[in-house]
């Protein structure tokens, strides 16, 4: 099992108030699969993803990714894991405004173990002709393509996407989902995606429904719907 999370718990303390955000998460995903996490605002989706990506740590339980117990890594090893093995895509792209498209991707190369070729990746996201543009000169969908290129250029084992289409219109969203599907096929990248949009779950192998810090339902899709046929 590529991702194997068991009994993961996480609380945040603000002042004297302790909030239990993850209450014993169980989650499994095979290598090369696409997983979708659905759930209302505040249910713990980003917290779960941040722990999986080595941005945060769980309090207890185990988080195994490709045989590595992420929760037990030293700070240095956790940083290596986050930099080397994980690609992140966020709702609002997080591109550096004063760097060009090519430069935004280049900055990642220095911290990658086995990076892909920039031009290959730009071609894969169909942005090769915009390599010298700045983010403000791109549409939202184009910026998200660049952020996906930046995430995959390091050839990550795991691509974590937090509401990747949350800021995009329907047609642009669908083209981004098709791109993620292509990345999954071409590079064999395991993808875990957070969304509020239940329609997107049709393209996933497994769907995890999160509510108040617990997985209340897991669906294994027998039929996977290609992103190009998803509608909402
Ligand atoms: N660093 C933090 N300190 C204190 N509380 C936090 C922290 N991060 C998250 N929380 C709390 O944990 C809960 C879950 O937050 P999380 O961001 O995981 O939700 P989410 O499911 O991603 O929501 P959304 O769909 O709105 O992004 C929320 O109640 C939030 O206020
Ligand atoms: Mg969130």
Coordinates of C-alpha atoms and ligand atoms in Angstrom, one line a residue:
X1 CA 0.0 0.0 0.0
X2 CA 1.5 3.3 -1.1
X3 CA -0.3 5.5 1.5
X4 CA -1.3 3.8 4.7
X5 CA -2.7 6.0 7.4
X6 CA -4.0 4.5 10.6
X7 CA -5.5 6.0 13.7
X8 CA -4.1 9.4 12.9
X9 CA -5.0 12.1 15.4
X10 CA -4.3 15.8 15.5
X11 CA -5.4 18.6 17.8
X12 CA -4.7 22.3 17.8
X13 CA -4.5 24.3 21.0
X14 CA -5.4 28.0 20.9
X15 CA -5.2 29.5 24.4
X16 CA -6.9 27.1 26.7
X17 CA -9.1 25.6 24.0
X18 CA -8.1 22.2 22.5
X19 CA -9.7 21.4 19.2
X20 CA -9.5 17.8 18.0
X21 CA -9.2 18.2 14.2
X22 CA -8.4 14.6 13.2
X23 CA -10.0 11.9 15.3
X24 CA -8.4 8.6 14.2
X25 CA -8.1 8.8 10.4
X26 CA -7.8 5.5 8.4
X27 CA -6.9 5.9 4.8
X28 CA -5.2 3.7 2.2
X29 CA -4.3 4.4 -1.4
X30 CA -2.3 2.3 -3.9
X31 CA 0.6 3.5 -5.9
X32 CA -0.6 5.2 -9.1
X33 CA -4.1 5.7 -7.9
X34 CA -6.1 8.9 -7.8
X35 CA -7.8 9.6 -4.4
X36 CA -10.4 12.3 -3.7
X37 CA -11.1 13.8 -0.3
X38 CA -14.6 15.3 0.1
X39 CA -15.9 17.1 3.1
X40 CA -17.3 20.4 4.4
X41 CA -15.3 23.4 5.4
X42 CA -13.4 22.8 8.7
X43 CA -13.7 19.0 8.5
X44 CA -9.9 18.6 8.5
X45 CA -9.1 18.0 4.9
X46 CA -6.2 20.5 4.6
X47 CA -4.8 19.4 8.0
X48 CA -4.8 15.8 6.8
X49 CA -3.1 16.8 3.5
X50 CA -0.5 18.9 5.3
X51 CA 0.5 16.0 7.5
X52 CA 0.7 13.7 4.5
X53 CA 2.9 16.3 2.8
X54 CA 5.3 16.8 5.7
X55 CA 4.1 20.4 6.3
X56 CA 2.7 19.5 9.7
X57 CA 2.9 16.6 12.0
X58 CA 0.2 14.3 13.5
X59 CA 0.0 13.9 17.3
X60 CA -0.3 10.1 17.2
X61 CA -1.1 7.2 14.9
X62 CA 0.9 6.3 11.8
X63 CA 1.3 7.8 8.4
X64 CA 3.2 5.6 6.0
X65 CA 4.0 6.8 2.5
X66 CA 5.9 4.4 0.2
X67 CA 7.2 2.5 3.2
X68 CA 8.3 5.5 5.2
X69 CA 6.8 6.4 8.6
X70 CA 6.4 10.1 7.9
X71 CA 5.2 11.0 11.4
X72 CA 8.5 9.7 12.9
X73 CA 11.0 11.4 10.6
X74 CA 13.5 13.8 12.1
X75 CA 12.9 17.5 11.2
X76 CA 15.7 17.3 8.6
X77 CA 14.4 14.1 7.1
X78 CA 10.9 15.5 7.0
X79 CA 12.1 18.5 5.1
X80 CA 13.9 16.2 2.6
X81 CA 10.7 14.2 2.2
X82 CA 8.6 17.3 1.6
X83 CA 11.0 18.8 -0.8
X84 CA 12.0 15.6 -2.7
X85 CA 8.9 13.4 -2.7
X86 CA 5.9 15.6 -2.6
X87 CA 4.4 18.0 -5.2
X88 CA 1.8 20.5 -4.0
X89 CA -0.9 22.3 -5.9
X90 CA -3.1 24.9 -4.2
X91 CA -6.3 26.7 -5.0
X92 CA -4.6 30.1 -5.5
X93 CA -1.5 28.8 -7.5
X94 CA 1.1 30.4 -5.1
X95 CA 3.4 31.5 -8.0
X96 CA 6.1 34.0 -7.3
X97 CA 4.8 37.2 -8.9
X98 CA 8.2 38.7 -10.0
X99 CA 9.5 35.5 -11.6
X100 CA 8.6 34.3 -15.1
X101 CA 6.8 31.0 -15.7
X102 CA 10.2 29.3 -16.5
X103 CA 11.8 30.8 -13.4
X104 CA 8.9 29.8 -11.2
X105 CA 9.6 26.2 -12.2
X106 CA 13.4 26.5 -12.2
X107 CA 13.5 27.4 -8.5
X108 CA 12.2 24.0 -7.6
X109 CA 14.9 22.2 -9.6
X110 CA 17.6 23.0 -7.0
X111 CA 15.8 21.1 -4.3
X112 CA 14.8 18.0 -6.4
X113 CA 16.5 14.6 -6.4
X114 CA 15.6 13.6 -9.9
X115 CA 13.9 16.5 -11.7
X116 CA 12.3 16.2 -15.1
X117 CA 13.2 18.6 -17.9
X118 CA 11.5 22.0 -17.7
X119 CA 10.6 22.2 -21.3
X120 CA 9.1 18.7 -21.3
X121 CA 7.0 19.6 -18.3
X122 CA 6.0 22.9 -19.9
X123 CA 4.9 21.1 -23.0
X124 CA 3.0 18.6 -20.9
X125 CA 0.9 21.4 -19.4
X126 CA 0.7 23.2 -22.8
X127 CA 2.5 26.3 -21.6
X128 CA 5.7 26.1 -23.6
X129 CA 5.0 29.2 -25.5
X130 CA 4.4 31.2 -22.3
X131 CA 7.7 30.4 -20.6
X132 CA 8.8 34.0 -20.5
X133 CA 5.6 35.5 -19.2
X134 CA 4.9 36.7 -15.7
X135 CA 2.0 35.2 -13.6
X136 CA 0.0 38.5 -13.9
X137 CA 0.0 38.0 -17.7
X138 CA -1.7 34.7 -17.4
X139 CA -5.3 33.6 -16.8
X140 CA -6.2 31.6 -13.7
X141 CA -6.3 28.4 -15.6
X142 CA -2.9 29.1 -17.1
X143 CA -1.4 30.0 -13.7
X144 CA -2.8 26.7 -12.4
X145 CA -1.1 24.9 -15.3
X146 CA 2.2 26.5 -14.3
X147 CA 1.7 25.5 -10.7
X148 CA 1.1 21.9 -11.8
X149 CA 4.2 22.1 -13.9
X150 CA 6.1 23.3 -10.9
X151 CA 4.8 20.5 -8.7
X152 CA 5.6 17.7 -11.2
X153 CA 9.0 19.0 -12.4
X154 CA 10.5 17.4 -9.3
X155 CA 9.0 14.1 -10.3
X156 CA 7.2 13.6 -7.0
X157 CA 6.0 10.3 -5.8
X158 CA 2.9 11.9 -4.5
X159 CA 1.0 14.9 -5.8
X160 CA -1.2 16.6 -3.2
X161 CA -3.8 19.0 -4.6
X162 CA -5.9 21.2 -2.2
X163 CA -8.9 22.5 -4.1
X164 CA -7.0 22.8 -7.4
X165 CA -10.1 23.9 -9.3
X166 CA -11.6 25.9 -6.5
X167 CA -11.0 29.3 -8.2
X168 CA -11.7 28.2 -11.8
X169 CA -14.8 28.2 -14.0
X170 CA -16.3 24.9 -15.2
X171 CA -14.4 24.5 -18.5
X172 CA -11.1 25.6 -17.1
X173 CA -11.6 23.3 -14.1
X174 CA -12.2 20.4 -16.4
X175 CA -9.1 21.0 -18.5
X176 CA -7.1 21.1 -15.2
X177 CA -8.6 17.8 -14.1
X178 CA -7.7 16.3 -17.5
X179 CA -4.2 17.5 -17.1
X180 CA -4.0 15.9 -13.6
X181 CA -5.3 12.7 -15.2
X182 CA -2.6 12.9 -17.9
X183 CA 0.1 13.4 -15.2
X184 CA -1.2 10.4 -13.4
X185 CA -1.0 8.3 -16.5
X186 CA 2.2 9.6 -18.0
X187 CA 4.4 9.7 -14.8
X188 CA 2.5 7.2 -12.7
X189 CA 2.2 9.9 -10.0
X190 CA -0.2 9.0 -7.2
X191 CA -2.6 11.9 -6.7
X192 CA -4.6 12.9 -3.7
X193 CA -7.0 15.8 -4.3
X194 CA -9.2 17.8 -2.0
X195 CA -12.4 19.2 -3.4
X196 CA -15.8 20.5 -2.4
X197 CA -17.2 19.3 -5.7
X198 CA -18.7 15.8 -5.5
X199 CA -18.8 15.5 -9.3
X200 CA -15.0 15.3 -9.4
X201 CA -15.0 12.1 -7.3
X202 CA -16.1 10.2 -10.4
X203 CA -12.6 10.4 -11.8
X204 CA -11.0 8.9 -8.7
X205 CA -10.2 5.3 -7.8
X206 CA -11.1 6.0 -4.2
X207 CA -13.2 8.7 -2.5
X208 CA -12.9 9.5 1.2
X209 CA -15.7 11.5 2.8
X210 CA -14.5 13.4 5.8
X211 CA -16.7 14.9 8.5
X212 CA -15.5 16.5 11.7
X213 CA -12.2 14.9 11.6
X214 CA -13.4 11.4 10.7
X215 CA -13.7 9.4 7.5
X216 CA -17.4 8.7 7.5
X217 CA -17.5 6.9 4.1
X218 CA -15.0 5.4 1.6
X219 CA -16.1 4.6 -1.9
X220 CA -14.0 2.5 -4.3
X221 CA -15.1 3.4 -7.8
X222 CA -15.6 0.3 -10.0
X223 CA -16.0 2.6 -13.0
X224 CA -13.7 5.5 -13.4
X225 CA -15.1 8.4 -15.4
X226 CA -12.6 10.3 -17.6
X227 CA -12.3 13.9 -16.6
X228 CA -13.5 15.1 -20.0
X229 CA -16.9 13.5 -19.3
X230 CA -17.4 15.0 -15.9
X231 CA -20.0 17.7 -15.6
X232 CA -21.6 19.9 -13.0
Ligands
LIG1 N1 -2.8 26.0 12.8 C1 -4.0 25.9 13.3 N2 -4.2 26.3 14.6 C2 -5.5 26.2 15.1 N3 -6.5 25.6 14.5 C3 -6.3 25.1 13.3 C4 -5.1 25.2 12.6 N4 -5.2 24.7 11.3 C5 -6.5 24.3 11.2 N5 -7.2 24.6 12.4 C6 -8.6 24.2 12.6 O1 -8.8 22.9 12.3 C7 -10.0 22.7 11.7 C8 -9.8 22.0 10.3 O2 -9.1 22.9 9.4 P1 -8.8 22.5 8.0 O3 -8.0 23.6 7.4 O4 -8.1 21.1 8.0 O5 -10.2 22.3 7.3 P2 -10.6 22.0 5.8 O6 -11.5 20.8 5.8 O7 -9.4 22.1 4.9 O8 -11.6 23.3 5.5 P3 -11.8 24.2 4.1 O9 -12.6 23.3 3.2 O10 -12.4 25.4 4.6 O11 -10.4 24.4 3.6 C9 -10.7 24.0 11.6 O12 -11.6 24.1 12.6 C10 -9.5 25.0 11.8 O13 -10.0 26.2 12.4
LIG2 MG1 -8.8 23.4 3.5

